[in-house]
Coordinates of C-alpha atoms in Angstrom, one line a residue:
M1 CA 30.0 -67.6 106.6
Y2 CA 29.7 -66.4 102.8
R3 CA 30.3 -68.9 100.2
A4 CA 31.3 -67.8 97.2
P5 CA 28.5 -68.7 94.5
V6 CA 31.0 -69.6 91.9
E7 CA 28.3 -71.7 89.7
D8 CA 25.7 -69.3 90.1
I9 CA 28.1 -66.4 88.9
A10 CA 29.3 -68.2 86.4
F11 CA 25.9 -69.3 85.0
T12 CA 24.7 -65.8 84.7
L13 CA 27.8 -64.5 83.4
K14 CA 27.9 -66.9 80.3
Q15 CA 24.1 -67.8 79.7
V16 CA 23.0 -64.5 80.7
A17 CA 24.6 -62.0 80.1
G18 CA 26.6 -63.0 76.8
L19 CA 30.1 -64.2 77.6
K20 CA 29.6 -67.6 76.1
P21 CA 28.8 -65.9 72.8
A22 CA 31.7 -63.6 72.7
L23 CA 34.4 -66.7 74.0
D24 CA 33.0 -68.9 71.4
A25 CA 32.8 -65.5 68.6
G26 CA 37.1 -65.1 69.9
T27 CA 35.7 -61.6 71.2
F28 CA 38.0 -61.4 74.0
G29 CA 41.6 -63.5 72.0
D30 CA 41.8 -66.7 73.4
L31 CA 40.6 -66.1 76.5
G32 CA 38.1 -69.2 76.4
E33 CA 35.9 -71.0 79.4
D34 CA 38.6 -72.8 81.1
I35 CA 40.5 -69.7 81.7
V36 CA 37.1 -68.5 82.8
D37 CA 36.6 -71.1 85.3
A38 CA 40.2 -71.4 87.1
I39 CA 40.0 -67.8 87.4
L40 CA 36.5 -67.7 89.0
A41 CA 36.9 -70.8 91.1
E42 CA 40.4 -69.1 92.7
A43 CA 38.4 -66.0 93.5
G44 CA 35.8 -68.0 95.0
R45 CA 38.4 -69.6 97.0
F46 CA 40.3 -66.7 98.1
A47 CA 36.8 -64.3 99.3
S48 CA 35.4 -67.6 101.6
E49 CA 38.7 -68.9 102.8
E50 CA 40.6 -65.4 103.7
I51 CA 38.3 -62.5 103.4
A52 CA 35.2 -63.7 104.7
P53 CA 37.0 -65.3 108.1
L54 CA 38.1 -61.0 109.1
Y55 CA 34.5 -59.9 108.3
K56 CA 33.7 -60.1 111.9
I57 CA 36.4 -58.3 113.3
G58 CA 36.6 -55.2 111.1
D59 CA 32.8 -54.8 112.2
E60 CA 33.8 -54.7 115.3
Q61 CA 36.6 -53.1 116.0
G62 CA 37.0 -51.1 112.6
A63 CA 39.5 -48.4 111.8
V64 CA 41.5 -46.2 113.8
L65 CA 43.0 -43.1 113.7
K66 CA 45.8 -41.3 115.9
D67 CA 47.8 -38.5 115.3
A68 CA 46.8 -38.7 110.9
S69 CA 47.5 -42.1 110.4
V70 CA 44.8 -44.9 110.4
T71 CA 45.3 -48.3 111.7
T72 CA 42.7 -51.1 109.6
P73 CA 41.4 -54.2 112.1
P74 CA 44.3 -56.9 113.1
G75 CA 44.7 -59.1 110.2
W76 CA 43.4 -56.8 107.4
K77 CA 47.1 -55.3 106.5
E78 CA 48.3 -59.0 105.7
L79 CA 44.8 -60.2 103.9
Y80 CA 45.1 -56.9 101.5
R81 CA 48.9 -58.1 100.9
R82 CA 47.8 -61.7 99.7
W83 CA 45.3 -60.1 97.6
I84 CA 47.5 -58.3 95.9
E85 CA 50.1 -60.9 96.1
G86 CA 47.5 -63.1 93.9
G87 CA 47.0 -60.4 91.3
W88 CA 43.6 -59.7 92.0
N89 CA 44.3 -56.0 91.7
A90 CA 45.5 -56.2 88.4
L91 CA 42.7 -58.5 86.7
S92 CA 41.4 -55.8 84.3
G93 CA 44.1 -53.2 84.6
P94 CA 46.3 -52.2 81.4
E95 CA 48.5 -54.5 80.3
E96 CA 51.1 -52.1 79.4
F97 CA 51.4 -51.2 82.9
G98 CA 51.3 -55.1 84.4
G99 CA 47.5 -55.6 84.1
Q100 CA 46.1 -58.7 83.2
G101 CA 43.6 -57.1 80.5
L102 CA 41.2 -59.4 81.5
P103 CA 37.2 -58.8 80.8
T104 CA 35.3 -56.1 82.7
M105 CA 32.4 -58.9 83.3
L106 CA 35.8 -61.4 85.3
G107 CA 36.5 -57.9 87.2
V108 CA 33.1 -57.3 88.4
A109 CA 32.3 -61.0 89.6
A110 CA 35.4 -61.1 91.2
L111 CA 34.3 -57.9 92.8
E112 CA 30.9 -59.4 94.1
M113 CA 32.9 -61.9 95.9
W114 CA 35.0 -59.5 97.8
N115 CA 32.0 -57.6 98.7
S116 CA 30.2 -60.2 99.6
A117 CA 33.4 -61.8 102.3
A118 CA 33.8 -57.9 103.2
M119 CA 32.1 -55.0 102.1
A120 CA 34.8 -52.9 104.4
F121 CA 37.9 -54.5 102.1
G122 CA 36.3 -54.8 98.6
I123 CA 35.5 -50.5 98.4
G124 CA 39.0 -49.5 98.7
P125 CA 40.8 -51.5 95.5
T126 CA 37.4 -50.4 94.1
L127 CA 38.4 -46.8 94.0
T128 CA 41.7 -47.8 92.9
M129 CA 40.5 -50.1 90.2
G130 CA 38.7 -46.5 88.6
A131 CA 42.3 -44.3 89.1
V132 CA 43.9 -46.4 87.2
E133 CA 41.1 -46.3 84.1
A134 CA 41.1 -42.4 85.2
L135 CA 45.0 -42.1 84.4
D136 CA 45.3 -44.5 81.3
K137 CA 42.2 -42.3 79.5
H138 CA 43.7 -38.5 80.6
A139 CA 47.0 -38.1 82.5
S140 CA 49.9 -37.3 80.6
E141 CA 52.8 -40.1 79.9
A142 CA 54.9 -39.0 82.5
L143 CA 52.3 -39.3 85.0
K144 CA 51.5 -42.9 83.3
Q145 CA 55.5 -43.8 83.9
K146 CA 55.7 -42.8 87.4
Y147 CA 52.1 -43.9 88.6
L148 CA 50.4 -46.3 86.7
A149 CA 52.6 -50.0 87.3
K150 CA 52.2 -49.6 91.6
L151 CA 48.4 -48.4 91.3
V152 CA 47.1 -51.2 88.8
S153 CA 49.8 -53.8 90.8
G154 CA 48.0 -52.3 94.2
E155 CA 51.2 -51.9 95.8
W156 CA 49.4 -48.3 96.0
M157 CA 46.1 -47.5 96.1
G158 CA 44.1 -44.9 94.8
T159 CA 41.8 -42.3 95.9
M160 CA 38.5 -40.2 94.6
N161 CA 38.8 -36.6 96.1
L162 CA 35.0 -35.0 95.4
T163 CA 32.8 -34.3 98.1
E164 CA 32.9 -31.0 100.4
P165 CA 30.8 -29.7 103.8
Q166 CA 29.2 -27.4 101.1
A167 CA 29.3 -30.0 97.9
G168 CA 27.9 -32.9 97.8
S169 CA 26.3 -34.0 95.1
D170 CA 26.5 -30.7 93.7
L171 CA 30.3 -30.5 92.4
A172 CA 29.1 -26.9 91.5
A173 CA 29.6 -25.5 94.3
L174 CA 33.4 -26.6 95.6
R175 CA 35.7 -24.6 96.7
S176 CA 38.7 -26.0 96.8
R177 CA 41.1 -24.4 94.9
A178 CA 44.9 -24.8 93.1
E179 CA 47.3 -22.1 92.2
P180 CA 49.7 -22.9 89.9
V181 CA 53.8 -22.6 90.2
G182 CA 55.2 -22.0 87.3
D183 CA 56.8 -25.3 86.9
G184 CA 53.8 -27.5 85.8
T185 CA 52.6 -27.8 89.4
Y186 CA 50.0 -26.7 91.2
R187 CA 49.2 -25.8 95.1
I188 CA 46.5 -27.7 95.8
F189 CA 44.5 -26.0 99.0
G190 CA 41.0 -27.2 100.7
Q191 CA 38.6 -29.6 102.6
K192 CA 37.1 -33.0 101.2
I193 CA 35.0 -35.3 103.3
F194 CA 33.9 -38.8 103.0
I195 CA 36.8 -40.1 101.6
T196 CA 37.1 -44.0 101.5
Y197 CA 39.8 -45.3 102.4
G198 CA 41.9 -41.5 102.1
E199 CA 44.6 -42.7 104.8
H200 CA 45.1 -46.4 105.5
D201 CA 47.7 -49.1 106.2
F202 CA 47.4 -50.9 103.5
T203 CA 50.5 -49.0 101.5
D204 CA 52.9 -47.3 101.1
N205 CA 51.7 -44.3 99.3
I206 CA 48.1 -42.8 98.5
V207 CA 47.9 -41.5 94.8
H208 CA 44.8 -39.1 95.4
L209 CA 43.1 -37.8 92.3
V210 CA 41.0 -34.2 93.6
L211 CA 38.9 -31.8 91.8
A212 CA 39.7 -28.2 92.6
R213 CA 39.2 -24.8 90.7
L214 CA 41.5 -23.4 89.4
P215 CA 42.5 -19.2 90.3
D216 CA 40.4 -18.0 86.7
A217 CA 38.6 -20.4 86.1
P218 CA 34.3 -20.5 84.9
A219 CA 32.1 -21.0 87.4
G220 CA 30.1 -24.1 88.2
T221 CA 31.2 -27.5 87.1
R222 CA 32.8 -25.8 83.8
G223 CA 35.8 -24.4 85.6
I224 CA 36.8 -28.0 87.4
S225 CA 40.4 -29.3 87.3
L226 CA 41.4 -32.6 88.1
F227 CA 44.9 -33.3 89.7
L228 CA 46.4 -36.0 91.3
V229 CA 48.2 -35.4 94.4
P230 CA 50.5 -38.2 96.5
K231 CA 50.4 -39.1 100.0
F232 CA 54.2 -38.8 99.4
F233 CA 56.3 -37.8 96.3
V234 CA 57.8 -40.2 94.2
N235 CA 61.1 -40.0 92.9
D236 CA 62.6 -40.6 89.4
D237 CA 63.5 -43.5 90.7
G238 CA 60.7 -44.7 91.9
S239 CA 61.7 -44.7 95.4
L240 CA 59.0 -42.4 98.1
G241 CA 60.8 -39.3 98.8
A242 CA 59.0 -36.4 101.0
R243 CA 55.5 -36.5 102.3
N244 CA 52.9 -34.3 101.3
D245 CA 51.1 -31.4 102.6
V246 CA 48.1 -33.6 102.5
F247 CA 47.0 -35.2 105.4
C248 CA 43.5 -36.7 107.3
S249 CA 42.4 -35.5 110.7
G250 CA 39.3 -37.5 110.7
I251 CA 37.7 -40.7 109.6
E252 CA 33.3 -41.1 110.5
H253 CA 31.7 -43.2 113.0
K254 CA 29.4 -44.4 111.0
L255 CA 25.7 -46.9 110.5
G256 CA 28.2 -49.7 108.5
I257 CA 31.3 -51.0 106.8
H258 CA 32.9 -49.9 110.1
A259 CA 36.4 -50.9 109.0
S260 CA 36.7 -49.4 106.1
P261 CA 38.6 -45.8 106.3
T262 CA 35.9 -43.0 105.8
C263 CA 38.9 -39.9 106.0
T264 CA 38.0 -35.9 105.9
M265 CA 41.2 -35.2 104.1
I266 CA 43.1 -31.8 104.5
Y267 CA 44.8 -30.2 101.6
G268 CA 47.7 -27.3 102.1
D269 CA 47.4 -26.6 105.5
G270 CA 51.2 -26.6 106.1
F271 CA 51.4 -30.4 107.7
Q272 CA 54.0 -31.4 109.6
G273 CA 56.0 -28.3 109.1
A274 CA 55.9 -27.8 105.1
A275 CA 55.1 -25.3 103.0
P276 CA 51.5 -24.3 103.1
G277 CA 50.0 -26.2 99.3
A278 CA 49.7 -29.8 98.2
I279 CA 51.7 -30.3 95.7
G280 CA 49.4 -31.9 93.0
W281 CA 49.8 -32.8 89.1
L282 CA 47.2 -31.6 86.5
I283 CA 45.4 -34.3 84.8
G284 CA 44.0 -34.4 81.4
E285 CA 43.1 -30.1 80.7
E286 CA 42.6 -27.1 82.5
N287 CA 38.9 -26.7 83.2
K288 CA 37.7 -30.5 81.8
G289 CA 38.2 -32.2 85.4
L290 CA 34.8 -33.2 85.7
A291 CA 35.2 -35.5 82.5
C292 CA 38.2 -37.2 83.0
M293 CA 36.7 -37.7 87.1
F294 CA 33.9 -39.2 85.6
T295 CA 35.7 -42.5 83.8
M296 CA 36.3 -42.6 87.5
M297 CA 32.8 -42.3 89.0
N298 CA 31.2 -44.4 86.4
N299 CA 34.0 -47.2 86.6
A300 CA 32.9 -47.0 90.5
R301 CA 29.0 -46.8 90.1
L302 CA 28.6 -50.0 88.3
A303 CA 31.4 -51.2 91.1
V304 CA 29.2 -50.2 93.7
G305 CA 26.5 -51.8 92.1
M306 CA 27.8 -54.8 92.9
Q307 CA 27.9 -53.8 96.6
G308 CA 24.8 -54.3 96.3
V309 CA 24.2 -57.5 94.5
A310 CA 27.3 -59.1 96.8
V311 CA 25.8 -57.8 100.3
A312 CA 22.3 -59.5 99.1
E313 CA 23.6 -62.9 98.1
T314 CA 25.4 -63.2 101.5
A315 CA 22.4 -61.8 103.4
T316 CA 20.3 -64.4 101.1
Q317 CA 23.0 -67.1 102.5
K318 CA 22.7 -65.9 105.8
A319 CA 18.9 -65.8 105.9
I320 CA 18.4 -69.5 103.9
A321 CA 20.9 -70.8 106.6
Y322 CA 18.8 -70.0 109.5
A323 CA 15.5 -70.7 108.1
N324 CA 16.6 -74.6 108.1
E325 CA 18.4 -74.4 111.7
R326 CA 15.5 -72.3 113.3
R327 CA 12.3 -74.4 114.8
Q328 CA 9.2 -72.5 115.2
G329 CA 5.4 -74.1 115.1
K330 CA 3.9 -77.1 113.0
A331 CA 4.4 -77.1 109.2
S332 CA 2.1 -79.7 107.5
D333 CA 4.1 -80.5 105.0
Y334 CA 6.5 -81.6 108.3
S335 CA 6.5 -85.0 109.4
G336 CA 10.1 -84.7 111.5
A337 CA 9.6 -84.6 115.1
G338 CA 8.6 -81.9 117.4
M339 CA 9.0 -78.0 115.5
A340 CA 9.2 -77.6 112.1
P341 CA 12.1 -75.4 110.6
I342 CA 10.6 -72.0 109.8
V343 CA 11.5 -72.7 105.8
H344 CA 8.9 -75.1 105.8
H345 CA 6.4 -71.9 106.4
P346 CA 5.0 -70.4 103.8
D347 CA 5.6 -66.7 104.6
V348 CA 9.6 -67.6 105.0
Q349 CA 9.2 -69.6 101.4
R350 CA 8.3 -66.5 100.2
N351 CA 10.9 -64.1 101.2
L352 CA 14.0 -66.4 100.7
L353 CA 12.4 -66.6 97.2
T354 CA 11.9 -63.0 97.2
M355 CA 15.6 -62.8 98.4
Q356 CA 16.9 -65.0 95.5
A357 CA 14.8 -63.1 92.5
L358 CA 15.8 -59.9 93.6
T359 CA 19.5 -61.0 93.7
Q360 CA 19.1 -62.3 90.6
I361 CA 18.2 -59.8 88.2
A362 CA 20.8 -57.0 89.9
R363 CA 23.5 -59.4 89.3
A364 CA 22.1 -60.0 85.9
I365 CA 21.3 -56.7 84.9
S366 CA 25.1 -55.3 87.1
Y367 CA 26.9 -58.2 84.6
S368 CA 25.6 -57.4 81.5
C369 CA 26.3 -53.6 82.0
A370 CA 29.7 -54.9 82.1
H371 CA 29.4 -57.1 79.2
A372 CA 28.6 -53.9 77.1
L373 CA 31.9 -52.6 78.4
D374 CA 33.8 -55.4 77.4
R375 CA 32.0 -54.9 74.0
A376 CA 32.7 -51.7 73.6
R377 CA 36.2 -51.5 74.2
V378 CA 37.1 -54.6 72.1
G379 CA 34.5 -53.5 69.3
E380 CA 34.3 -50.9 66.4
G381 CA 33.0 -47.9 64.5
E382 CA 29.0 -48.1 64.4
A383 CA 28.6 -51.3 66.6
A384 CA 31.1 -50.1 69.5
A385 CA 28.8 -47.3 69.7
N386 CA 26.2 -49.0 70.3
W387 CA 27.4 -51.2 72.8
R388 CA 28.8 -47.7 74.6
D389 CA 24.8 -47.1 74.1
R390 CA 23.9 -49.9 76.3
A391 CA 26.3 -49.4 78.9
N392 CA 25.2 -45.7 79.3
L393 CA 21.5 -47.1 79.7
L394 CA 21.9 -49.8 82.0
T395 CA 24.6 -48.1 85.0
P396 CA 22.4 -46.5 86.4
L397 CA 20.2 -49.2 87.2
A398 CA 23.3 -50.8 87.7
K399 CA 23.9 -48.8 90.6
A400 CA 20.8 -48.0 91.9
F401 CA 18.9 -50.8 91.2
S402 CA 21.7 -53.2 92.3
T403 CA 21.8 -51.2 95.5
D404 CA 18.2 -50.7 96.4
I405 CA 18.3 -54.1 96.2
G406 CA 21.1 -54.7 98.2
V407 CA 19.1 -52.5 101.6
E408 CA 15.8 -55.0 100.1
V409 CA 17.6 -58.0 100.5
A410 CA 19.3 -57.6 103.7
S411 CA 16.0 -56.1 105.4
L412 CA 14.1 -59.2 104.6
G413 CA 17.6 -61.0 105.8
V414 CA 16.9 -59.7 109.5
Q415 CA 12.9 -60.7 108.7
V416 CA 13.9 -64.0 108.6
H417 CA 15.8 -64.1 111.5
G418 CA 13.2 -62.3 113.1
G419 CA 14.2 -60.8 117.5
M420 CA 18.0 -62.8 116.5
G421 CA 18.2 -60.1 113.4
F422 CA 18.0 -57.3 115.5
I423 CA 20.9 -58.2 117.6
E424 CA 24.4 -58.4 116.5
E425 CA 24.9 -61.8 117.2
T426 CA 23.9 -63.1 113.9
G427 CA 25.5 -60.9 111.4
A428 CA 22.1 -60.2 109.4
A429 CA 22.2 -56.5 111.7
A430 CA 25.5 -56.0 110.1
L431 CA 25.0 -56.4 106.6
Y432 CA 21.7 -53.9 106.4
R433 CA 24.4 -51.9 108.1
D434 CA 26.5 -52.1 105.6
A435 CA 24.0 -52.2 102.5
R436 CA 22.4 -49.3 103.4
I437 CA 25.3 -46.5 102.3
A438 CA 25.6 -48.0 98.6
P439 CA 22.6 -46.1 97.8
I440 CA 24.1 -42.7 99.2
Y441 CA 27.4 -42.5 97.5
E442 CA 29.0 -42.8 94.1
G443 CA 25.8 -40.5 92.9
T444 CA 22.7 -40.8 94.9
N445 CA 20.1 -43.0 93.8
G446 CA 17.8 -40.5 93.0
I447 CA 20.9 -38.6 90.7
Q448 CA 21.1 -41.7 88.9
A449 CA 17.3 -42.6 87.5
I450 CA 17.3 -38.5 86.8
D451 CA 20.3 -39.2 84.8
L452 CA 18.8 -42.6 83.0
V453 CA 15.6 -40.7 82.1
F454 CA 17.2 -37.1 80.9
R455 CA 20.2 -38.3 79.3
K456 CA 19.8 -42.6 79.1
L457 CA 16.4 -42.1 77.3
P458 CA 17.5 -39.8 75.0
L459 CA 20.7 -42.1 73.6
G460 CA 20.6 -43.2 70.1
G461 CA 17.6 -40.2 69.1
G462 CA 15.5 -42.0 71.6
E463 CA 15.5 -45.1 69.5
H464 CA 18.1 -47.6 71.6
V465 CA 16.2 -48.2 74.7
H466 CA 13.1 -49.2 72.5
R467 CA 15.3 -51.6 70.8
Y468 CA 16.7 -52.7 74.3
I469 CA 12.8 -53.5 75.2
G470 CA 12.7 -55.5 71.0
E471 CA 15.7 -57.8 72.8
L472 CA 13.9 -58.6 76.5
K473 CA 10.6 -59.1 74.5
A474 CA 12.1 -61.8 72.4
V475 CA 12.7 -63.7 75.2
A476 CA 9.8 -63.0 76.9
D477 CA 8.8 -65.0 72.6
G478 CA 11.0 -67.4 73.6
V479 CA 9.5 -68.8 76.7
R480 CA 5.8 -68.8 74.8
T481 CA 7.5 -71.1 71.6
S482 CA 9.5 -72.9 74.2
N483 CA 7.1 -75.7 74.8
I484 CA 9.0 -76.1 78.8
E485 CA 6.7 -77.4 81.2
G486 CA 6.8 -75.3 84.2
F487 CA 6.4 -71.3 83.4
G488 CA 3.7 -71.2 84.4
R489 CA 2.1 -67.5 83.1
T490 CA 5.5 -66.0 83.1
A491 CA 5.6 -65.8 79.0
D492 CA 1.5 -63.6 79.2
N493 CA 3.5 -61.2 82.5
L494 CA 6.9 -60.6 80.9
D495 CA 5.1 -59.7 77.9
R496 CA 2.4 -56.7 80.4
A497 CA 5.5 -55.7 82.3
L498 CA 7.3 -55.4 79.0
A499 CA 4.4 -53.0 77.8
D500 CA 4.2 -51.1 81.4
L501 CA 7.5 -50.7 80.3
D502 CA 7.7 -49.5 76.6
E503 CA 3.9 -47.6 77.9
A504 CA 6.2 -45.2 80.3
T505 CA 9.3 -44.9 78.5
R506 CA 7.5 -43.2 75.7
F507 CA 5.2 -41.1 78.1
L508 CA 8.3 -39.4 80.1
Q509 CA 10.1 -39.0 76.4
K510 CA 7.7 -37.0 75.3
L511 CA 7.8 -35.1 78.6
I512 CA 11.1 -33.9 77.7
A513 CA 10.4 -33.7 74.0
D514 CA 7.5 -31.5 74.9
G515 CA 9.7 -29.5 78.0
K516 CA 8.0 -30.9 81.2
A517 CA 11.4 -31.5 83.2
D518 CA 9.5 -31.5 86.4
A519 CA 6.8 -33.7 85.5
A520 CA 9.5 -36.4 84.0
M521 CA 11.9 -36.2 86.6
A522 CA 8.9 -37.0 89.4
G523 CA 8.6 -40.2 87.1
A524 CA 12.5 -41.1 87.7
T525 CA 13.0 -42.8 90.4
P526 CA 9.5 -45.2 89.8
Y527 CA 11.1 -45.8 86.4
L528 CA 14.2 -47.0 87.0
R529 CA 12.5 -49.4 89.5
L530 CA 10.2 -51.0 86.7
I531 CA 13.2 -51.0 83.2
S532 CA 14.6 -53.2 86.2
L533 CA 11.7 -55.1 87.6
A534 CA 11.0 -55.9 83.9
A535 CA 14.3 -56.4 82.3
G536 CA 14.8 -58.7 85.1
G537 CA 12.0 -60.7 84.6
A538 CA 13.5 -60.7 80.6
Y539 CA 16.9 -62.6 83.2
L540 CA 15.2 -65.1 84.5
A541 CA 13.4 -66.5 82.0
Q542 CA 16.5 -66.7 79.6
G543 CA 18.4 -68.4 82.2
G544 CA 15.3 -70.5 82.9
L545 CA 15.2 -70.7 78.8
A546 CA 18.9 -72.5 79.0
D547 CA 18.8 -74.4 82.5
R548 CA 15.4 -76.1 83.5
G549 CA 16.3 -75.9 87.0
R550 CA 16.2 -72.3 87.3
I551 CA 12.2 -71.8 86.2
P552 CA 11.3 -72.1 89.4
L553 CA 12.7 -69.1 90.7
C554 CA 11.7 -67.4 87.1
R555 CA 7.8 -68.9 88.0
F556 CA 8.3 -67.2 91.7
F557 CA 8.7 -63.5 90.4
A558 CA 6.9 -63.1 87.0
E559 CA 4.1 -64.4 89.1
N560 CA 4.7 -62.7 92.9
L561 CA 6.5 -59.8 92.3
L562 CA 6.7 -58.6 88.6
G563 CA 3.2 -57.0 88.1
E564 CA 4.7 -54.1 90.4
T565 CA 5.7 -52.7 87.1
R566 CA 2.1 -51.7 86.6
A567 CA 2.0 -49.5 89.8
L568 CA 5.0 -47.9 88.7
K569 CA 4.0 -47.2 85.7
E570 CA 0.7 -45.9 87.2
R571 CA 3.1 -43.7 89.4
V572 CA 5.6 -42.6 86.4
I573 CA 2.7 -41.1 83.9
D574 CA 0.2 -40.0 86.7
G575 CA 2.0 -39.0 89.9
A576 CA 3.9 -36.2 88.9
E577 CA 0.7 -33.0 89.6
S578 CA -0.3 -35.0 93.3
L579 CA 3.8 -35.3 93.6
A580 CA 4.2 -31.7 93.3
A581 CA 0.7 -30.5 95.1
A582 CA 1.3 -32.3 98.6
G583 CA 5.3 -31.2 97.6
K584 CA 4.9 -27.9 98.7
A585 CA 3.7 -28.3 101.9
L586 CA 6.9 -29.9 103.5
I587 CA 8.9 -26.8 102.6
T588 CA 9.5 -24.6 105.2
P589 CA 8.3 -20.2 104.3

């Protein structure tokens, strides 16, 4: 069973992602290491002892829909109640509305633990936290006063309603409509699909954030507005009133995360005899809804990245435990009786070390992104702008690379288990099933790669990414000059990987400057993995410099996995023409 790796999490936060220097400098007021350690320890206890034991029943029984109501698996509703009573939903929420106002870094570290224990549980509050941020930044004061306190506490949960049957990633195709009533409210009509926790029994009210079009809205994404649509109306005294005209018409039967209800939501169909049209309130300005929603989506992308890290961590723990128990064959370094535990076999060790290394670099990238968000929030002027650019640069890495790693590591976990991994008994297959959705939702990983290349590489006139690469090179220099034994060829291999990254970056920037968008787009996905691996190698080295016990894994990664950057660079630079030529054969006339 999963045990929260509190020590690894704390080390990565403090020594790799930058929390300790920030705490020492007083960046977050009187927040100190003692408080951080206490929060992480209690979060780890709750995840390990209270969430993890309910994972299996959630996977096996799942959520059930009957008469437009969803029932979560046995024990899950009570688990959620204990979770919000512990104050976990309010961890990084705005203090004005009852939140604790703690750094995002602590929020995502806790989020990793919730999702490692049960991804289907951890995903629900993720959307609530995103809704809190969107409302806090964009909603009217009246909406904030009516909804934020109970969303921050977790007494109510929030959702994000974007996708429609004809409009997946292309939000320009949205058809849901909003008709002004004349009293400041709007009637919402339409269907939304794939809505996480769109209906459930955790809370007595659900606050939906819904994208829809006004009657005379411009075409495309310029004509989308954002609306708050509660399941139940809220009276002036805070009590719940009548049911709104919104309901769940179905839940998906999914590959994984079975306990998380993925809903089809119907707005404005006259539910239970109501006047047609779900009543909603505008968030932000008319036709500016996408900008408001992106506040929520960016929060969700980092959170989804943490799901990748989380599943990878649990899969790694499970595989290491199994490899020490399962006996098969002989091993030269095993002196015990009978067959050797398979952990003694080099190929199994390679798989396990690969799982460990990839999990740790995904964690470091994601925590570094959270750190940049925190520094941008508390900073001022040019410093805040630079940290904001860093957060923007790292967000697609945190989301896409981490979720790819979640699938990759979970797959390796199945492999380590052998035939026992392919059946449900061990739980290795369940983690693989859970992980597979994360590269798809909140913007597919291909879209994240395109965003990285076309929107993030140009930040700071194109120089911000090179400053980042320079910081990574400084870590390689630190390894070379440290004279610490055990790093092997880490510095040299890291130098080569960062040279690959620098060359690929400049190549893509020139393609964009020359207007060769298709060629740049062809290289986007390999580039995202390239920059993530190169950065990850530097983060592992930074950890090794701070703790010599971490050097062996750093060296393993540098000498066994980091060489992939060379092939990725070649794909970025030389792959576009062959991709375009071969791709034509795939198109049906």
